[in-house]
Tab-separated table of C-alpha atoms in Angstrom:
chain	number	residue	atom	x	y	z
R	1	UNK	CA	60.903	-89.160	28.073
R	2	UNK	CA	64.488	-88.294	28.669
R	3	UNK	CA	65.314	-84.865	30.307
R	4	UNK	CA	67.064	-83.759	27.044
R	5	UNK	CA	64.024	-84.467	24.887
R	6	UNK	CA	61.838	-82.695	27.345
R	7	UNK	CA	64.053	-79.715	27.383
R	8	UNK	CA	63.871	-79.442	23.630
R	9	UNK	CA	60.047	-79.697	23.629
R	10	UNK	CA	60.039	-76.970	26.241
R	11	UNK	CA	62.310	-74.860	24.080
R	12	UNK	CA	60.210	-75.412	20.988
R	13	UNK	CA	57.057	-74.371	23.026
R	14	UNK	CA	58.817	-71.147	24.261
R	15	UNK	CA	59.796	-70.248	20.679
R	16	UNK	CA	56.393	-70.880	19.276
R	17	UNK	CA	54.658	-68.877	22.158
R	18	UNK	CA	57.117	-65.951	21.513
R	19	UNK	CA	56.280	-65.803	17.848
R	20	UNK	CA	52.592	-66.013	18.440
R	21	UNK	CA	52.498	-63.800	21.566
R	22	UNK	CA	50.997	-60.582	19.883
R	23	UNK	CA	48.106	-62.585	18.462
R	24	UNK	CA	47.543	-64.492	21.696
R	25	UNK	CA	47.236	-61.142	23.576
R	26	UNK	CA	44.909	-59.704	20.951
R	27	UNK	CA	42.757	-62.772	21.103
R	28	UNK	CA	42.485	-62.797	24.940
R	29	UNK	CA	41.742	-59.107	24.908
R	30	UNK	CA	38.893	-59.763	22.480
R	31	UNK	CA	37.403	-62.266	24.903
R	32	UNK	CA	37.937	-60.249	28.117
R	33	UNK	CA	37.992	-56.662	27.154
R	34	UNK	CA	40.501	-55.580	29.871
R	35	UNK	CA	44.167	-55.410	28.983
R	36	UNK	CA	45.517	-56.280	32.416
R	37	UNK	CA	43.272	-59.276	32.860
R	38	UNK	CA	43.827	-60.468	29.191
R	39	UNK	CA	47.586	-60.291	29.526
R	40	UNK	CA	47.311	-62.127	32.862
R	41	UNK	CA	45.334	-64.849	31.130
R	42	UNK	CA	47.891	-65.227	28.410
R	43	UNK	CA	50.644	-65.487	30.999
R	44	UNK	CA	48.700	-68.070	32.878
R	45	UNK	CA	48.143	-70.006	29.644
R	46	UNK	CA	51.807	-70.050	28.644
R	47	UNK	CA	52.988	-71.037	32.212
R	48	UNK	CA	50.443	-73.823	32.648
R	49	UNK	CA	52.014	-77.448	32.564
R	50	UNK	CA	51.891	-78.839	28.915
R	51	UNK	CA	49.892	-81.894	30.075
R	52	UNK	CA	47.080	-79.747	31.134
R	53	UNK	CA	46.441	-78.558	27.579
R	54	UNK	CA	47.925	-81.222	25.268
R	55	UNK	CA	46.474	-84.622	25.101
R	56	UNK	CA	49.769	-86.278	23.952
R	57	UNK	CA	52.240	-86.153	26.891
R	58	UNK	CA	55.763	-85.295	26.006
R	59	UNK	CA	55.128	-83.298	22.842
R	60	UNK	CA	55.715	-79.732	22.423
R	61	UNK	CA	52.624	-77.503	22.466
R	62	UNK	CA	51.275	-76.698	18.920
R	63	UNK	CA	50.272	-73.410	17.752
R	64	UNK	CA	46.555	-74.352	17.968
R	65	UNK	CA	47.265	-75.712	21.395
R	66	UNK	CA	48.289	-72.163	22.559
R	67	UNK	CA	44.945	-70.856	21.786
R	68	UNK	CA	43.120	-73.772	23.592
R	69	UNK	CA	45.235	-72.927	26.601
R	70	UNK	CA	44.214	-69.213	26.232
R	71	UNK	CA	40.639	-70.242	26.107
R	72	UNK	CA	40.934	-72.173	29.412
R	73	UNK	CA	42.703	-69.324	31.105
R	74	UNK	CA	40.119	-66.766	30.010
R	75	UNK	CA	37.360	-68.873	31.364
R	76	UNK	CA	39.061	-68.927	34.700
R	77	UNK	CA	39.699	-65.214	34.619
R	78	UNK	CA	36.116	-64.400	33.697
R	79	UNK	CA	34.799	-66.526	36.589
R	80	UNK	CA	37.158	-65.225	39.086
R	81	UNK	CA	36.917	-61.381	38.171
R	82	UNK	CA	33.184	-61.395	37.056
R	83	UNK	CA	34.104	-59.433	33.946
R	84	UNK	CA	31.183	-58.022	31.836
R	85	UNK	CA	30.734	-55.846	28.746
R	86	UNK	CA	30.892	-52.747	30.869
R	87	UNK	CA	34.565	-52.835	30.673
R	88	UNK	CA	34.530	-52.010	27.013
R	89	UNK	CA	32.642	-49.639	24.633
R	90	UNK	CA	31.495	-49.692	21.134
R	91	UNK	CA	32.280	-52.686	18.893
R	92	UNK	CA	34.202	-54.319	21.651
R	93	UNK	CA	31.273	-54.113	24.093
R	94	UNK	CA	29.005	-55.720	21.524
R	95	UNK	CA	31.747	-58.458	20.946
R	96	UNK	CA	31.723	-59.141	24.747
R	97	UNK	CA	27.980	-59.582	24.767
R	98	UNK	CA	28.133	-62.472	22.298
R	99	UNK	CA	27.868	-66.048	23.745
R	100	UNK	CA	31.227	-67.416	24.501
R	101	UNK	CA	31.682	-69.558	21.483
R	102	UNK	CA	30.432	-66.847	19.047
R	103	UNK	CA	32.942	-64.577	20.592
R	104	UNK	CA	35.761	-67.136	20.173
R	105	UNK	CA	34.948	-67.872	16.528
R	106	UNK	CA	34.658	-64.185	15.609
R	107	UNK	CA	37.913	-63.384	17.331
R	108	UNK	CA	39.870	-66.410	15.916
R	109	UNK	CA	38.704	-66.057	12.273
R	110	UNK	CA	37.911	-62.459	11.650
R	111	UNK	CA	40.418	-60.814	13.915
R	112	UNK	CA	43.445	-63.197	14.265
R	113	UNK	CA	42.870	-64.544	10.706
R	114	UNK	CA	42.938	-68.225	11.461
R	115	UNK	CA	41.386	-70.476	8.723
R	116	UNK	CA	37.893	-71.985	9.710
R	117	UNK	CA	39.641	-75.419	9.813
R	118	UNK	CA	41.966	-74.346	12.552
R	119	UNK	CA	39.273	-72.596	14.455
R	120	UNK	CA	37.273	-75.776	14.259
R	121	UNK	CA	40.207	-77.750	15.601
R	122	UNK	CA	40.861	-75.308	18.477
R	123	UNK	CA	37.090	-75.407	19.567
R	124	UNK	CA	36.563	-79.054	18.731
R	125	UNK	CA	33.758	-78.418	16.437
R	126	UNK	CA	32.968	-78.843	12.749
R	127	UNK	CA	34.239	-76.431	10.109
R	128	UNK	CA	30.630	-75.974	8.770
R	129	UNK	CA	29.647	-74.967	12.302
R	130	UNK	CA	32.427	-72.418	12.484
R	131	UNK	CA	31.369	-70.793	9.211
R	132	UNK	CA	27.804	-70.362	10.319
R	133	UNK	CA	28.775	-69.203	13.711
R	134	UNK	CA	31.204	-66.586	12.199
R	135	UNK	CA	28.545	-65.252	9.915
R	136	UNK	CA	25.974	-64.988	12.627
R	137	UNK	CA	28.588	-63.208	15.018
R	138	UNK	CA	29.528	-60.712	12.337
R	139	UNK	CA	25.883	-59.841	11.800
R	140	UNK	CA	25.219	-59.433	15.509
R	141	UNK	CA	28.462	-57.128	15.926
R	142	UNK	CA	26.888	-54.538	13.534
R	143	UNK	CA	24.399	-52.057	14.855
R	144	UNK	CA	23.090	-51.681	11.217
R	145	UNK	CA	24.137	-53.232	7.988
R	146	UNK	CA	27.148	-51.716	6.520
R	147	UNK	CA	26.803	-49.997	3.162
R	148	UNK	CA	28.830	-51.295	0.193
R	149	UNK	CA	29.681	-49.665	-3.149
R	150	UNK	CA	30.610	-51.857	-6.016
R	151	UNK	CA	32.553	-50.310	-8.803
R	152	UNK	CA	32.692	-52.740	-11.730
R	153	UNK	CA	31.959	-52.043	-15.457
R	154	UNK	CA	31.161	-55.768	-16.230
R	155	UNK	CA	27.439	-56.278	-15.404
R	156	UNK	CA	27.739	-60.071	-14.626
R	157	UNK	CA	30.701	-59.604	-12.266
R	158	UNK	CA	28.960	-56.832	-10.545
R	159	UNK	CA	26.030	-58.935	-9.867
R	160	UNK	CA	28.128	-61.751	-8.714
R	161	UNK	CA	29.731	-59.417	-6.181
R	162	UNK	CA	26.393	-58.090	-5.152
R	163	UNK	CA	25.146	-61.554	-4.336
R	164	UNK	CA	28.147	-62.431	-2.233
R	165	UNK	CA	27.912	-59.013	-0.303
R	166	UNK	CA	24.114	-59.452	0.487
R	167	UNK	CA	24.507	-63.083	1.595
R	168	UNK	CA	26.987	-61.597	4.195
R	169	UNK	CA	24.128	-59.352	5.550
R	170	UNK	CA	25.371	-56.108	4.031
R	171	UNK	CA	23.526	-53.624	1.889
R	172	UNK	CA	24.732	-52.675	-1.560
R	173	UNK	CA	24.375	-48.922	-1.836
R	174	UNK	CA	24.847	-49.079	-5.573
R	175	UNK	CA	26.873	-50.516	-8.425
R	176	UNK	CA	28.830	-48.073	-10.574
R	177	UNK	CA	30.460	-48.452	-14.051
R	178	UNK	CA	32.531	-45.246	-14.020
R	179	UNK	CA	33.766	-42.405	-11.793
R	180	UNK	CA	30.697	-40.225	-12.203
R	181	UNK	CA	28.324	-42.977	-10.947
R	182	UNK	CA	30.751	-43.972	-8.220
R	183	UNK	CA	31.100	-40.339	-6.830
R	184	UNK	CA	27.426	-39.883	-6.940
R	185	UNK	CA	26.633	-43.023	-5.154
R	186	UNK	CA	29.381	-42.415	-2.588
R	187	UNK	CA	28.133	-38.921	-1.692
R	188	UNK	CA	24.599	-40.167	-1.153
R	189	UNK	CA	25.434	-43.405	0.730
R	190	UNK	CA	28.710	-42.805	2.573
R	191	UNK	CA	29.635	-46.512	2.087
R	192	UNK	CA	31.786	-48.268	4.713
R	193	UNK	CA	33.372	-50.622	2.152
R	194	UNK	CA	34.155	-50.260	-1.618
R	195	UNK	CA	34.658	-53.229	-3.882
R	196	UNK	CA	36.440	-51.851	-7.010
R	197	UNK	CA	37.905	-53.117	-10.275
R	198	UNK	CA	41.224	-51.702	-11.312
R	199	UNK	CA	40.562	-51.374	-15.141
R	200	UNK	CA	37.503	-49.277	-15.821
R	201	UNK	CA	36.538	-47.495	-19.173
R	202	UNK	CA	38.687	-44.410	-19.390
R	203	UNK	CA	39.792	-44.703	-15.855
R	204	UNK	CA	41.259	-46.795	-12.960
R	205	UNK	CA	39.740	-48.049	-9.849
R	206	UNK	CA	42.571	-46.634	-7.840
R	207	UNK	CA	41.996	-43.136	-9.209
R	208	UNK	CA	38.272	-43.318	-8.541
R	209	UNK	CA	38.852	-44.487	-5.079
R	210	UNK	CA	41.255	-41.629	-4.381
R	211	UNK	CA	38.558	-39.257	-5.601
R	212	UNK	CA	36.016	-40.591	-3.223
R	213	UNK	CA	38.571	-40.485	-0.430
R	214	UNK	CA	38.933	-36.775	-0.755
R	215	UNK	CA	35.691	-36.278	0.988
R	216	UNK	CA	35.182	-39.541	2.991
R	217	UNK	CA	36.961	-42.451	4.385
R	218	UNK	CA	36.226	-46.141	3.308
R	219	UNK	CA	37.798	-49.511	3.315
R	220	UNK	CA	38.570	-50.803	-0.076
R	221	UNK	CA	38.817	-54.136	-1.691
R	222	UNK	CA	40.180	-54.326	-5.287
R	223	UNK	CA	38.685	-57.422	-7.113
R	224	UNK	CA	40.963	-57.281	-10.351
R	225	UNK	CA	42.893	-59.036	-12.873
R	226	UNK	CA	45.632	-56.475	-12.371
R	227	UNK	CA	46.848	-56.969	-8.703
R	228	UNK	CA	50.406	-55.757	-9.557
R	229	UNK	CA	49.185	-52.388	-10.656
R	230	UNK	CA	46.915	-51.999	-7.630
R	231	UNK	CA	49.750	-52.955	-5.304
R	232	UNK	CA	51.973	-50.340	-6.884
R	233	UNK	CA	49.344	-47.532	-6.960
R	234	UNK	CA	46.884	-48.216	-4.134
R	235	UNK	CA	47.209	-47.798	-0.330
R	236	UNK	CA	48.827	-50.347	1.942
R	237	UNK	CA	45.600	-50.806	3.914
R	238	UNK	CA	43.619	-51.962	0.921
R	239	UNK	CA	43.165	-55.552	0.173
R	240	UNK	CA	43.348	-57.130	-3.184
R	241	UNK	CA	41.486	-60.238	-4.635
R	242	UNK	CA	42.676	-61.402	-7.849
R	243	UNK	CA	40.387	-62.440	-10.711
R	244	UNK	CA	39.104	-64.960	-11.443
R	245	UNK	CA	37.974	-64.723	-7.802
R	246	UNK	CA	36.335	-67.309	-5.509
R	247	UNK	CA	33.514	-66.745	-3.213
R	248	UNK	CA	35.620	-67.707	-0.298
R	249	UNK	CA	38.399	-65.088	-1.115
R	250	UNK	CA	35.962	-62.223	-1.459
R	251	UNK	CA	34.091	-63.226	1.768
R	252	UNK	CA	37.248	-63.446	3.751
R	253	UNK	CA	38.453	-59.984	2.506
R	254	UNK	CA	35.055	-58.478	3.490
R	255	UNK	CA	35.035	-60.126	6.828
R	256	UNK	CA	38.595	-58.966	7.464
R	257	UNK	CA	37.596	-55.264	6.862
R	258	UNK	CA	34.417	-55.603	8.954
R	259	UNK	CA	36.264	-56.945	11.939
R	260	UNK	CA	39.085	-54.237	11.695
């Protein structure tokens, strides 16, 4: 390989690493739980010789290859520094108590947001294994099942959402068809997550959610045929799944909020 080609590959790798740096740091912190050690692991990963991480010599390191490098650097850091869950608290402490591969899957998919196929490639496992491991990991991270309120006036759709939510190990606190039912259930159950349609009889899901949020906070996913209206009227932190929806889209949105 000529020196010019090698220089171009090095430049490509540096540009990619810079663009991905924030996520690499977040990922390493999820695995170690100590900002100084995790940043040092990322630095070690990015300065490692390319041949140590990439099987094809002479090619720029891929985006997924950067995460493979971080995994190796984190393993070295954990062995060297004997890091335990004691360096973190709450959710992060529970994350650090997971077995290594469960921790990696949960962080890559639910925190960083990589598709299951990419996670499978990084860890050299099957996509089916990643999906199963992610579900197991998210269940283990919760001290108790999160309560979910479903606001939907179409009974069949409400039951379909209920089935998706319960398969993720969550508890459906109630299914409401209108504002009065939603407010009553919200007061009683204090849901962590709300799945709401936009168009309700005589009301909008956005207005109902605003009424609930006057007395409590909750993450919200709008499952609706009117995504533009929700985007214009809802809060930036809320997620939107367009109807007709897929099981995968709803599941990913729920997992994203649970990991936040």
